[in-house]
Short mmCIF file of C-alpha atoms and ligand atoms in Angstrom, two decimals:
data_model
loop_
_atom_site.label_atom_id
_atom_site.label_comp_id
_atom_site.label_asym_id
_atom_site.label_seq_id
_atom_site.Cartn_x
_atom_site.Cartn_y
_atom_site.Cartn_z
CA MET A 1 162.88 104.70 15.99
CA LYS A 2 162.95 105.77 12.67
CA VAL A 3 161.64 103.65 9.54
CA LEU A 4 162.33 104.62 6.06
CA VAL A 5 159.65 102.59 3.58
CA LEU A 6 160.57 102.53 -0.09
CA GLY A 7 157.31 103.03 -1.65
CA ALA A 8 154.85 106.17 -0.48
CA GLY A 9 151.56 104.50 -1.30
CA GLN A 10 148.71 103.17 0.93
CA LEU A 11 150.76 100.23 2.42
CA ALA A 12 153.55 102.95 3.97
CA ARG A 13 150.61 104.79 5.06
CA MET A 14 148.98 101.91 7.07
CA MET A 15 152.65 101.11 8.23
CA SER A 16 152.91 104.13 9.70
CA LEU A 17 149.78 104.94 10.84
CA SER A 18 150.24 101.79 13.27
CA ALA A 19 153.46 102.53 14.25
CA THR A 20 152.64 105.95 15.77
CA HIS A 21 151.66 104.34 18.66
CA LEU A 22 154.42 102.64 19.35
CA ASP A 23 156.88 105.72 18.90
CA ILE A 24 157.84 104.70 15.67
CA GLN A 25 158.26 107.55 12.76
CA VAL A 26 157.88 106.29 8.99
CA SER A 27 158.95 108.17 6.02
CA ALA A 28 158.54 106.89 2.39
CA TYR A 29 160.71 106.96 -0.20
CA ASP A 30 158.58 108.01 -3.32
CA VAL A 31 160.33 106.21 -6.22
CA GLY A 32 158.76 107.77 -9.50
CA THR A 33 159.44 111.50 -7.83
CA GLU A 34 162.80 110.45 -6.12
CA SER A 35 161.90 112.29 -2.58
CA ILE A 36 161.35 111.62 0.74
CA ILE A 37 157.64 112.20 1.62
CA ASP A 38 155.61 111.56 4.95
CA PRO A 39 152.84 108.71 3.39
CA VAL A 40 150.31 110.26 5.87
CA THR A 41 150.24 113.60 5.21
CA PHE A 42 152.10 113.61 2.08
CA ILE A 43 154.67 116.51 3.07
CA LYS A 44 157.69 116.26 1.34
CA SER A 45 160.77 116.29 3.30
CA GLU A 46 164.29 118.03 2.55
CA LEU A 47 166.22 114.98 2.93
CA SER A 48 167.73 113.20 0.25
CA LEU A 49 167.65 109.45 -0.22
CA ALA A 50 171.22 108.91 1.10
CA GLU A 51 170.49 111.25 4.35
CA ALA A 52 167.07 109.29 4.74
CA ILE A 53 168.98 106.11 4.61
CA SER A 54 171.49 107.14 7.23
CA GLN A 55 168.86 108.51 9.86
CA ALA A 56 167.06 105.56 9.43
CA ASP A 57 167.18 102.71 12.28
CA ALA A 58 165.32 100.16 9.86
CA ILE A 59 164.79 100.33 6.16
CA THR A 60 162.05 98.30 4.35
CA ALA A 61 159.43 98.16 1.41
CA GLU A 62 155.91 98.22 0.28
CA PHE A 63 155.93 96.97 -3.55
CA GLU A 64 158.40 94.73 -5.40
CA HIS A 65 159.76 97.03 -8.18
CA ILE A 66 162.49 99.11 -6.98
CA PRO A 67 165.31 100.43 -9.19
CA ASP A 68 168.41 98.07 -8.27
CA ASP A 69 170.75 101.06 -7.79
CA VAL A 70 168.31 101.91 -4.37
CA LEU A 71 168.08 98.13 -3.18
CA SER A 72 171.64 97.91 -3.53
CA VAL A 73 172.93 101.04 -1.32
CA CYS A 74 169.83 99.85 1.36
CA GLU A 75 171.22 96.69 1.07
CA ARG A 76 174.66 98.26 1.94
CA SER A 77 173.35 100.27 5.00
CA GLY A 78 172.46 96.52 6.84
CA LYS A 79 169.25 97.69 7.80
CA PHE A 80 167.29 96.71 5.52
CA PHE A 81 164.64 94.04 6.00
CA PRO A 82 163.54 91.95 4.53
CA GLY A 83 166.20 92.86 2.16
CA ALA A 84 167.36 93.12 -1.62
CA GLN A 85 167.22 89.60 -2.06
CA ALA A 86 163.82 88.98 -0.86
CA ILE A 87 162.08 91.97 -2.69
CA LYS A 88 163.96 90.80 -5.86
CA THR A 89 162.15 87.29 -5.33
CA GLY A 90 158.90 88.99 -5.25
CA GLY A 91 159.50 90.92 -8.41
CA ASP A 92 160.46 88.55 -10.59
CA ARG A 93 157.95 85.36 -11.09
CA ALA A 94 161.08 83.26 -12.33
CA ILE A 95 163.30 83.89 -9.35
CA GLU A 96 160.17 83.19 -7.23
CA LYS A 97 159.39 79.91 -9.03
CA ALA A 98 163.09 78.67 -8.30
CA LEU A 99 162.39 79.43 -4.29
CA LEU A 100 159.12 77.38 -4.72
CA GLU A 101 161.47 74.33 -6.07
CA ARG A 102 164.16 74.95 -3.74
CA ALA A 103 161.65 74.86 -0.44
CA LYS A 104 159.57 72.02 -2.03
CA VAL A 105 156.20 74.16 -1.83
CA PRO A 106 154.30 73.23 -4.86
CA CYS A 107 152.74 75.37 -7.58
CA ALA A 108 150.77 75.30 -10.70
CA PRO A 109 153.09 73.35 -13.36
CA TYR A 110 154.97 75.94 -15.53
CA LYS A 111 157.90 76.75 -18.20
CA ILE A 112 159.64 79.73 -18.19
CA ILE A 113 160.07 81.34 -21.70
CA THR A 114 162.15 83.48 -23.57
CA GLU A 115 161.70 82.60 -27.24
CA LYS A 116 159.01 81.43 -29.34
CA SER A 117 160.00 77.80 -29.27
CA HIS A 118 159.76 77.65 -25.64
CA PHE A 119 156.11 79.10 -26.01
CA LEU A 120 155.26 76.32 -28.31
CA ASP A 121 156.70 73.69 -25.82
CA ALA A 122 154.84 74.85 -23.12
CA ILE A 123 151.48 74.50 -24.98
CA SER A 124 151.95 70.81 -25.94
CA SER A 125 153.66 69.65 -22.32
CA LEU A 126 151.32 71.54 -19.92
CA GLY A 127 148.03 71.92 -22.53
CA LEU A 128 145.78 74.57 -23.26
CA PRO A 129 144.22 76.69 -21.42
CA LEU A 130 147.00 78.36 -20.05
CA VAL A 131 148.29 81.48 -18.26
CA VAL A 132 150.94 83.22 -19.31
CA LYS A 133 152.18 86.15 -17.13
CA THR A 134 155.27 88.29 -17.42
CA CYS A 135 158.07 87.65 -15.06
CA GLN A 136 159.53 91.21 -14.28
CA ALA A 137 156.38 93.48 -14.04
CA GLY A 138 152.52 93.21 -13.74
CA TYR A 139 150.21 93.49 -10.42
CA ASP A 140 146.26 93.47 -10.30
CA GLY A 141 146.29 91.04 -13.16
CA LYS A 142 148.15 93.04 -15.49
CA GLY A 143 150.73 91.61 -17.63
CA GLN A 144 148.69 88.50 -18.14
CA TRP A 145 147.26 86.66 -21.43
CA ARG A 146 145.02 83.48 -21.49
CA VAL A 147 145.56 81.34 -24.18
CA LYS A 148 142.05 79.19 -24.55
CA SER A 149 142.84 77.82 -28.08
CA GLU A 150 145.12 77.34 -30.95
CA GLN A 151 143.65 80.16 -32.64
CA GLU A 152 145.15 82.50 -30.25
CA ILE A 153 148.52 81.42 -30.11
CA GLU A 154 150.24 83.71 -32.89
CA ALA A 155 148.34 87.08 -31.81
CA ILE A 156 149.48 86.38 -28.13
CA TRP A 157 152.82 85.64 -29.03
CA SER A 158 153.26 89.03 -30.43
CA GLU A 159 152.53 91.04 -27.92
CA MET A 160 154.38 88.46 -25.38
CA ASN A 161 157.45 89.13 -27.95
CA ALA A 162 157.04 92.43 -27.82
CA PHE A 163 157.72 92.44 -23.94
CA LEU A 164 160.45 89.89 -24.20
CA SER A 165 162.12 92.20 -26.88
CA SER A 166 162.02 95.47 -24.54
CA GLY A 167 164.60 93.81 -21.84
CA THR A 168 167.82 94.87 -22.02
CA ALA A 169 171.04 92.73 -21.67
CA LEU A 170 171.47 93.95 -17.91
CA ALA A 171 167.53 93.55 -16.79
CA PRO A 172 166.62 90.52 -19.53
CA HIS A 173 162.77 89.81 -19.84
CA THR A 174 161.05 86.52 -19.02
CA ILE A 175 157.33 84.95 -19.40
CA VAL A 176 155.86 82.17 -17.58
CA ALA A 177 153.58 80.27 -18.74
CA GLU A 178 151.30 78.10 -16.05
CA GLN A 179 148.60 75.67 -16.48
CA MET A 180 145.35 77.23 -15.56
CA ILE A 181 144.13 75.70 -12.47
CA PRO A 182 140.58 74.94 -12.11
CA PHE A 183 140.81 76.12 -8.13
CA ASP A 184 137.69 76.03 -5.91
CA ARG A 185 138.79 79.33 -4.26
CA GLU A 186 141.54 81.34 -3.41
CA VAL A 187 143.19 81.72 -0.21
CA SER A 188 146.17 83.37 1.39
CA ILE A 189 148.39 83.38 4.35
CA ILE A 190 150.26 86.45 6.07
CA GLY A 191 152.63 85.76 8.81
CA VAL A 192 155.60 87.54 10.39
CA ARG A 193 159.31 86.40 11.03
CA SER A 194 161.57 87.82 13.23
CA LYS A 195 165.26 88.68 13.33
CA SER A 196 165.58 85.30 15.58
CA GLY A 197 163.54 83.18 13.14
CA GLU A 198 160.54 83.61 15.18
CA VAL A 199 157.46 82.86 13.33
CA LYS A 200 153.52 84.06 13.74
CA VAL A 201 150.88 83.41 11.06
CA TYR A 202 147.53 85.05 10.96
CA PRO A 203 144.52 82.66 10.07
CA LEU A 204 144.21 82.03 6.40
CA THR A 205 141.86 84.54 4.33
CA GLU A 206 139.96 83.68 1.93
CA ASN A 207 139.84 85.98 -1.33
CA GLN A 208 137.30 86.77 -4.20
CA HIS A 209 138.89 88.38 -7.22
CA THR A 210 137.18 90.54 -9.89
CA HIS A 211 138.82 91.00 -13.49
CA GLY A 212 142.38 89.94 -11.93
CA VAL A 213 142.00 92.55 -8.80
CA LEU A 214 140.84 91.43 -5.08
CA THR A 215 137.43 92.80 -4.19
CA LEU A 216 136.76 91.06 -0.64
CA SER A 217 138.61 89.00 1.85
CA ILE A 218 137.28 86.89 4.57
CA ALA A 219 139.05 85.60 7.82
CA GLY A 220 137.69 83.08 10.47
CA LYS A 221 136.24 80.33 7.85
CA GLU A 222 138.99 77.84 7.86
CA LYS A 223 139.57 74.30 8.99
CA SER A 224 142.51 73.43 10.78
CA GLU A 225 144.24 71.09 7.83
CA ILE A 226 144.44 73.81 5.61
CA GLN A 227 145.58 76.54 8.12
CA GLN A 228 148.24 73.72 8.52
CA GLN A 229 149.61 73.10 5.14
CA ALA A 230 149.41 77.33 4.41
CA GLU A 231 151.48 77.49 7.70
CA GLN A 232 154.17 74.92 6.45
CA ALA A 233 154.49 76.60 2.97
CA PHE A 234 154.99 80.03 5.07
CA SER A 235 157.73 78.47 7.67
CA ALA A 236 159.43 76.60 4.50
CA LEU A 237 159.50 80.07 2.22
CA SER A 238 160.18 82.70 4.78
CA SER A 239 163.25 80.58 6.68
CA SER A 240 164.49 79.84 2.82
CA LEU A 241 164.58 83.04 2.58
CA ASN A 242 165.89 84.38 5.85
CA TYR A 243 162.79 86.49 5.86
CA VAL A 244 162.52 89.67 8.29
CA GLY A 245 159.17 91.27 8.44
CA VAL A 246 155.44 90.29 6.75
CA LEU A 247 155.31 87.75 4.14
CA ALA A 248 152.12 86.92 1.99
CA ILE A 249 151.52 83.96 0.19
CA GLU A 250 148.47 83.51 -2.43
CA PHE A 251 147.47 79.86 -2.95
CA PHE A 252 144.90 78.34 -4.93
CA ASP A 253 142.84 75.81 -3.00
CA VAL A 254 142.55 72.38 -5.24
CA GLY A 255 139.98 69.76 -3.75
CA GLY A 256 141.83 70.99 -0.03
CA LYS A 257 145.07 70.73 -1.38
CA LEU A 258 147.01 74.35 -1.43
CA LEU A 259 149.33 75.25 -4.63
CA VAL A 260 151.29 78.42 -4.25
CA ASN A 261 150.41 81.27 -6.56
CA GLU A 262 152.60 83.98 -6.06
CA ILE A 263 154.31 85.54 -2.65
CA ALA A 264 154.75 89.15 -2.06
CA PRO A 265 157.40 89.90 0.54
CA ARG A 266 155.60 92.66 2.23
CA VAL A 267 152.43 93.75 3.60
CA HIS A 268 149.61 92.76 1.38
CA ASN A 269 145.93 93.67 0.36
CA SER A 270 144.59 90.22 1.25
CA GLY A 271 145.95 91.33 4.82
CA HIS A 272 144.20 94.30 5.69
CA TRP A 273 141.59 92.80 7.81
CA THR A 274 143.71 92.06 10.31
CA GLN A 275 143.54 95.88 11.09
CA GLN A 276 140.39 95.09 12.92
CA GLY A 277 140.41 91.32 13.31
CA CYS A 278 143.85 91.06 15.22
CA HIS A 279 145.04 92.61 18.36
CA ALA A 280 148.34 93.10 15.86
CA SER A 281 147.69 94.15 12.46
CA GLN A 282 149.98 92.94 9.96
CA PHE A 283 151.43 96.58 9.44
CA GLU A 284 152.16 96.96 13.37
CA ASN A 285 153.92 93.28 13.19
CA HIS A 286 156.08 94.29 10.00
CA MET A 287 157.21 97.39 12.11
CA ARG A 288 157.65 95.53 14.94
CA ALA A 289 159.77 92.84 13.36
CA VAL A 290 162.03 95.01 11.15
CA THR A 291 162.85 97.24 14.06
CA GLY A 292 163.86 94.35 16.60
CA LEU A 293 160.72 94.52 18.55
CA PRO A 294 158.59 91.35 19.75
CA LEU A 295 155.88 89.93 17.67
CA GLY A 296 152.53 90.65 18.21
CA ASP A 297 149.57 88.26 18.54
CA THR A 298 147.94 87.42 15.49
CA ARG A 299 145.24 85.35 16.91
CA LEU A 300 141.82 85.93 15.32
CA ILE A 301 139.58 88.33 17.70
CA GLN A 302 136.37 87.66 15.91
CA PRO A 303 135.68 86.65 11.97
CA THR A 304 136.51 89.61 9.70
CA ALA A 305 135.92 90.68 6.33
CA MET A 306 137.38 93.34 4.32
CA ILE A 307 135.84 95.01 1.10
CA ASN A 308 138.02 96.73 -1.56
CA VAL A 309 137.11 100.41 -2.53
CA LEU A 310 138.14 100.64 -6.37
CA GLY A 311 137.89 103.85 -8.27
CA GLN A 312 135.33 105.61 -6.28
CA SER A 313 135.75 109.20 -4.86
CA CYS A 314 134.69 108.48 -1.29
CA ILE A 315 133.40 105.64 1.41
CA PRO A 316 129.54 106.06 1.49
CA THR A 317 129.79 107.50 5.22
CA ALA A 318 126.28 105.20 5.68
CA VAL A 319 128.83 102.45 6.11
CA LEU A 320 129.94 103.64 9.67
CA GLN A 321 126.58 102.96 10.93
CA VAL A 322 127.01 99.36 10.49
CA ALA A 323 127.99 97.73 13.67
CA GLY A 324 131.44 96.40 13.50
CA THR A 325 132.63 98.35 10.74
CA THR A 326 135.51 100.79 10.06
CA SER A 327 136.32 102.29 6.96
CA HIS A 328 140.06 103.35 5.68
CA TRP A 329 140.61 105.91 2.79
CA TYR A 330 144.07 106.12 1.59
CA GLY A 331 144.02 109.96 0.68
CA LYS A 332 144.56 109.39 -3.28
CA SER A 333 142.72 110.94 -6.16
CA ALA A 334 140.45 108.53 -8.05
CA LYS A 335 141.23 106.79 -11.19
CA PRO A 336 138.92 104.08 -12.63
CA GLY A 337 139.59 100.66 -10.54
CA ARG A 338 142.07 102.21 -8.60
CA LYS A 339 142.43 100.90 -4.93
CA MET A 340 141.17 103.96 -3.00
CA GLY A 341 140.15 102.13 0.15
CA HIS A 342 139.08 99.75 1.99
CA ILE A 343 136.05 98.86 4.63
CA ASN A 344 136.58 96.10 7.16
CA VAL A 345 133.39 94.48 9.05
CA SER A 346 133.85 92.14 12.19
CA ALA A 347 131.25 90.36 14.13
CA LYS A 348 130.53 87.76 17.02
CA ASP A 349 130.65 84.62 14.53
CA LEU A 350 130.02 84.23 10.77
CA SER A 351 126.30 83.90 10.66
CA ALA A 352 126.45 87.60 12.38
CA LEU A 353 129.27 88.50 9.84
CA GLY A 354 126.70 87.57 7.14
CA ASP A 355 124.19 89.85 8.62
CA ALA A 356 126.51 92.83 8.76
CA LEU A 357 127.67 92.37 5.28
CA SER A 358 123.59 92.13 4.18
CA LYS A 359 123.51 95.66 5.58
CA LEU A 360 126.52 96.75 4.10
CA ALA A 361 125.27 94.99 0.66
CA ASP A 362 122.46 97.57 0.63
CA ILE A 363 124.59 100.74 1.14
CA LEU A 364 127.38 99.51 -1.87
CA PRO A 365 126.07 98.96 -5.10
CA GLU A 366 126.68 95.64 -6.83
CA GLN A 367 128.59 96.92 -9.44
CA ASP A 368 131.00 98.73 -7.56
CA TYR A 369 131.37 96.67 -4.53
CA PRO A 370 131.25 93.00 -6.04
CA GLY A 371 130.26 90.02 -3.89
CA VAL A 372 129.19 91.84 -0.92
CA GLU A 373 125.42 90.05 -1.15
CA SER A 374 126.46 86.67 -2.30
CA THR A 375 129.08 86.70 0.60
CA ALA A 376 126.41 87.85 3.21
CA LYS A 377 124.04 85.01 1.65
CA LEU A 378 126.56 82.27 1.85
CA LEU A 379 127.50 82.92 5.43
CA LYS A 380 124.03 82.84 6.67
CA GLY A 381 123.25 80.15 5.01
CA ASP A 382 120.69 81.52 2.92
P1 ATP B 1 148.01 90.59 -7.74
O1 ATP B 1 148.61 92.00 -7.96
O2 ATP B 1 146.42 91.27 -7.56
O3 ATP B 1 148.23 89.86 -6.92
P2 ATP B 1 149.10 89.62 -10.19
O4 ATP B 1 148.91 90.92 -10.97
O5 ATP B 1 150.30 89.37 -9.39
O6 ATP B 1 147.80 89.83 -8.95
P3 ATP B 1 148.34 86.80 -10.36
O7 ATP B 1 148.21 86.82 -8.77
O8 ATP B 1 149.57 85.80 -10.34
O9 ATP B 1 148.59 88.26 -10.83
O10 ATP B 1 147.15 86.25 -10.81
C1 ATP B 1 146.01 87.31 -10.76
C2 ATP B 1 144.50 86.58 -10.82
O11 ATP B 1 144.66 85.32 -11.82
C3 ATP B 1 145.05 85.46 -9.66
O12 ATP B 1 144.50 85.79 -8.33
C4 ATP B 1 144.11 84.05 -10.35
O13 ATP B 1 142.55 84.78 -10.39
C5 ATP B 1 144.38 84.27 -11.37
N1 ATP B 1 145.43 83.06 -11.91
C6 ATP B 1 146.43 83.74 -11.81
N2 ATP B 1 147.33 82.30 -12.46
C7 ATP B 1 146.50 81.29 -12.46
C8 ATP B 1 146.57 80.05 -12.74
N3 ATP B 1 147.73 79.25 -12.84
N4 ATP B 1 145.13 79.16 -13.06
C9 ATP B 1 144.20 79.88 -12.62
N5 ATP B 1 143.62 81.32 -12.62
C10 ATP B 1 144.97 82.13 -12.42
MG1 MG B 2 148.60 88.04 -7.26
#
């Protein structure tokens, strides 16, 4: 079978690597260069987008910001999963909030802003501090402002206004202001839904962010009550979208109660640990779902952590000496802060995972790999 992925980054690459043993060939559409490439070798194909669509058995996407005309032509083929509506929902925070309301899934109190009076209203009704986010652009914490005091309102408004004014009548720009949630921690659930509506979810993942970017995830720590809340949100949102494929939901955990932060209609960085932590990874399960194959096992084999490699020119090979460790390199050119690869490490229990993370912390400098040592200590109970 052939799958075409819209987007040609590391997510398409890992889908391709996970699909090879299912005899599925993956090609990727690079939105920037408007060409079809092999996402593992980066070799360019002579195929046009229209030819690649016609040859594909299934089409999917690895990111949300895909031009409307490309989404439409894929949708018309009848082979696009999870489909244009789901991708647009993940790519526009205003549509996403409307979905959360429809599905009755709790999130941070918010207001949609298209003019200054809405911003002032949001400040008085939600109160400061606020987290303000562009609805249509932004990833890895970009396109966001933190409004902490009244003195900052004018300066932040002028930047917000520049974003609002750069929208067009056909593609208007909007902004969402959210109450800043004093969360205890951030978690996410990754799950998969088949064409017949079967749902399987992975164990909840705890995520650490540094400067708005995911730096470390751990799976295998969760209590069943909190897992259940996340699974309920997953079922409500995925069935409301009639979703096919892998869907990720990010939450704030506030005293044991989950509030949705955002959803991603695709495989997600906080699910990379499933490559070693489960029999079927999120990449494999996404490929299985969009091609109509039976879904794979999402149960945890053993506790697993993922460490992101940001802006580095390589992964120190010494990490491979630590038992239970695997490194994943994306083959991209290094830029500061860019996601270059990740390291997965598994162990028989949380304390042994702490030991393995301690060994990794000796190899990985704290300034480049924040949180490895402190997480190791927490897991070991030091
Ligand atoms: P990514 O692409 O990494 O998922 P993003 O750019 O889509 O990030 P968000 O996930 O919405 O943006 O926000 C990035 C981070 O900012 C969150 O993981 C969280 O740490 C913090 N954050 C976002 N919204 C709020 C909020 N309402 N209250 C408190 N913190 C928030
Ligand atoms: Mg996020």
